[in-house]
PDB file of C-alpha atoms in Angstrom:
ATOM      1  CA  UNK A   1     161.249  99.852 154.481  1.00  0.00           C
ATOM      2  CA  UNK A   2     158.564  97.760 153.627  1.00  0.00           C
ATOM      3  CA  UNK A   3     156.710  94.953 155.214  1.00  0.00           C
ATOM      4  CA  UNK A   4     154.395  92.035 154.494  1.00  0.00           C
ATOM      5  CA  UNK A   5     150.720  93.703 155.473  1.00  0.00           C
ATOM      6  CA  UNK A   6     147.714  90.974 156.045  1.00  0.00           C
ATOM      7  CA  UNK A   7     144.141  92.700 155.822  1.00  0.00           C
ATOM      8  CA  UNK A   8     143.223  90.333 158.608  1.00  0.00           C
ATOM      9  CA  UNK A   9     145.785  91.277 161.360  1.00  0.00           C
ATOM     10  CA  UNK A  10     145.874  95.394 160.696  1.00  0.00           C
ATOM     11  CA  UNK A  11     148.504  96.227 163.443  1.00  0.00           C
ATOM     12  CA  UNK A  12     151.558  98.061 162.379  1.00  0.00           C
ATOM     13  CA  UNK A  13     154.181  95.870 164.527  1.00  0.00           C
ATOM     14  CA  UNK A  14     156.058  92.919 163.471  1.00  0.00           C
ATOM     15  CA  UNK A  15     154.115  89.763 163.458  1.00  0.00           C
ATOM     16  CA  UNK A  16     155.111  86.492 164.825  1.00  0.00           C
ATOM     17  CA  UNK A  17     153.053  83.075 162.893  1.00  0.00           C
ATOM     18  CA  UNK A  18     153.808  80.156 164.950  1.00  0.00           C
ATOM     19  CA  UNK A  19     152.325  76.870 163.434  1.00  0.00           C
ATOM     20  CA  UNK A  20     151.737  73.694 165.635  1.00  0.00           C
ATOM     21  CA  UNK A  21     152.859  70.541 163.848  1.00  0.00           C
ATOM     22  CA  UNK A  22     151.531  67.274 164.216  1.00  0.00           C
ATOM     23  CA  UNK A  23     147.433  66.528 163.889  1.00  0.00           C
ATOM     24  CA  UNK A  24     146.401  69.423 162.532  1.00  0.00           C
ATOM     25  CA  UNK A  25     148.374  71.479 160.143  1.00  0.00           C
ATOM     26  CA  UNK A  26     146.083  74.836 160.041  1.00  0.00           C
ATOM     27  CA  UNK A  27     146.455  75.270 163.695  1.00  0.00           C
ATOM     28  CA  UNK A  28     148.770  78.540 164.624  1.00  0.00           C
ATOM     29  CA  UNK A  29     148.806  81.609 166.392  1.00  0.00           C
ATOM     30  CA  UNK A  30     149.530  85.094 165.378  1.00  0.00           C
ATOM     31  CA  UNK A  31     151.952  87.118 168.531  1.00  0.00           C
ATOM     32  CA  UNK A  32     152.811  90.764 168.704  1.00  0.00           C
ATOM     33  CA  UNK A  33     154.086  93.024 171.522  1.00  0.00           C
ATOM     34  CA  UNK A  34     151.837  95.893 172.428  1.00  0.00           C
ATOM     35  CA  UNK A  35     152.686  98.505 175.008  1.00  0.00           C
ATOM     36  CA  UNK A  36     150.373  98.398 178.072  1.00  0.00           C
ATOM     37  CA  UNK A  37     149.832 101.283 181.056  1.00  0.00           C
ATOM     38  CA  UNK A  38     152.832 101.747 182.647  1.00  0.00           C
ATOM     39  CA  UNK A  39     154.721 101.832 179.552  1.00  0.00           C
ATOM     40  CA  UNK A  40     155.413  97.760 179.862  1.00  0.00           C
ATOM     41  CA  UNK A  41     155.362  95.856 176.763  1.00  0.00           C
ATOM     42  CA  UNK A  42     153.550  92.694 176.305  1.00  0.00           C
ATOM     43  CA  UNK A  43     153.144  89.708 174.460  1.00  0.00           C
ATOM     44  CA  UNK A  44     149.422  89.297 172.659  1.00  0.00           C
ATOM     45  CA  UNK A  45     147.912  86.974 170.192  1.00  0.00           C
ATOM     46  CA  UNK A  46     146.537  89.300 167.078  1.00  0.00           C
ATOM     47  CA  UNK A  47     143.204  88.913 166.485  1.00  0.00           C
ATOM     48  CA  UNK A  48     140.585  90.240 163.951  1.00  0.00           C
ATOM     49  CA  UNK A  49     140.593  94.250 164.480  1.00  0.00           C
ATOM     50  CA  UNK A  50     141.829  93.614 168.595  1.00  0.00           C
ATOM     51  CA  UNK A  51     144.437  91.861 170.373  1.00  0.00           C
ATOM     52  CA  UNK A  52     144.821  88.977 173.254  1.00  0.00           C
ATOM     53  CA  UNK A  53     146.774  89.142 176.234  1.00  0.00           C
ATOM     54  CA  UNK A  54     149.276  86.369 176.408  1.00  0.00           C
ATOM     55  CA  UNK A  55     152.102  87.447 178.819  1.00  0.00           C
ATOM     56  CA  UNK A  56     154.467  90.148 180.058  1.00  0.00           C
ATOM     57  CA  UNK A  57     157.200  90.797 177.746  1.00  0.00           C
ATOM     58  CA  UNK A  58     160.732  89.990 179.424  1.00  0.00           C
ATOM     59  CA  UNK A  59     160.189  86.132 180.437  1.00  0.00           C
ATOM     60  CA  UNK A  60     159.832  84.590 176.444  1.00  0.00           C
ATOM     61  CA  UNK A  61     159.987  80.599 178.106  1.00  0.00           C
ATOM     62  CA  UNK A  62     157.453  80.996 180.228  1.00  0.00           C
ATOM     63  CA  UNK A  63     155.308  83.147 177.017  1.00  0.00           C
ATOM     64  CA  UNK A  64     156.623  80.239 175.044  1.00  0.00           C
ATOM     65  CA  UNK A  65     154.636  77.588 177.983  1.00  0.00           C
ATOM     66  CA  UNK A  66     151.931  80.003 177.117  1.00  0.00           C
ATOM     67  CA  UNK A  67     151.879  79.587 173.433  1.00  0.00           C
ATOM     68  CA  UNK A  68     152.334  75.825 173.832  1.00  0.00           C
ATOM     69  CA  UNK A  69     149.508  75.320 175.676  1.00  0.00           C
ATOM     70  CA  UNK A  70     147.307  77.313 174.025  1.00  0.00           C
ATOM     71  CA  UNK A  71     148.339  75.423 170.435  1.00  0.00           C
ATOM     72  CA  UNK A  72     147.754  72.332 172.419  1.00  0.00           C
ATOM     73  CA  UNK A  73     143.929  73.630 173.414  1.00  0.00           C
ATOM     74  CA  UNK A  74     143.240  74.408 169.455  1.00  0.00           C
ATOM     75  CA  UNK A  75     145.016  70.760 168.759  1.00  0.00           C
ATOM     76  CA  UNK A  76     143.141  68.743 170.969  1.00  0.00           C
ATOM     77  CA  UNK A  77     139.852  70.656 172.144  1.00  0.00           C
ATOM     78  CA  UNK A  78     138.018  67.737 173.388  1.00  0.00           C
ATOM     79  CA  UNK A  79     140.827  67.093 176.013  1.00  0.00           C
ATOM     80  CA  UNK A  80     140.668  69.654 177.931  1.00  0.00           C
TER      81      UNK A  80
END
């Protein structure tokens, strides 16, 4: 099986691009699950070569609030 590799997000999970519509088009983030001590899973923005907490996997609305707000942040910087 293959799938879609970006040289700028080198993890080997499944990536989820969400896009925020409205102002700006180019505003997005990149979310993965990573497992975490414990052995819990977690949701994480992908960055360049790391990764950003976001959430514990197992509640996606309120990682979804999480998402939202942070697309909102990138939207509209000078409002917050």
């Amino acid at each position: 099986m293959n799938f879609y590799r970006d040289d700028r997000f080198p993890f080997r999970e499944p990536l989820l691009w969400i896009y925020a519509s409205g102002v700006a088009e180019d505003v997005g983030v990149v979310v993965g699950v990573r497992p975490v001590a414990g052995g819990r899973l977690v949701y994480c923005e992908a960055l360049r070569r790391r990764s950003r907490f976001l959430f514990p996997c197992g509640d996606a609305e309120a990682a979804a609030e999480r998402v939202g707000r942070l697309l909102r942040h990138r939207m509209f910087p000078a409002t917050w």
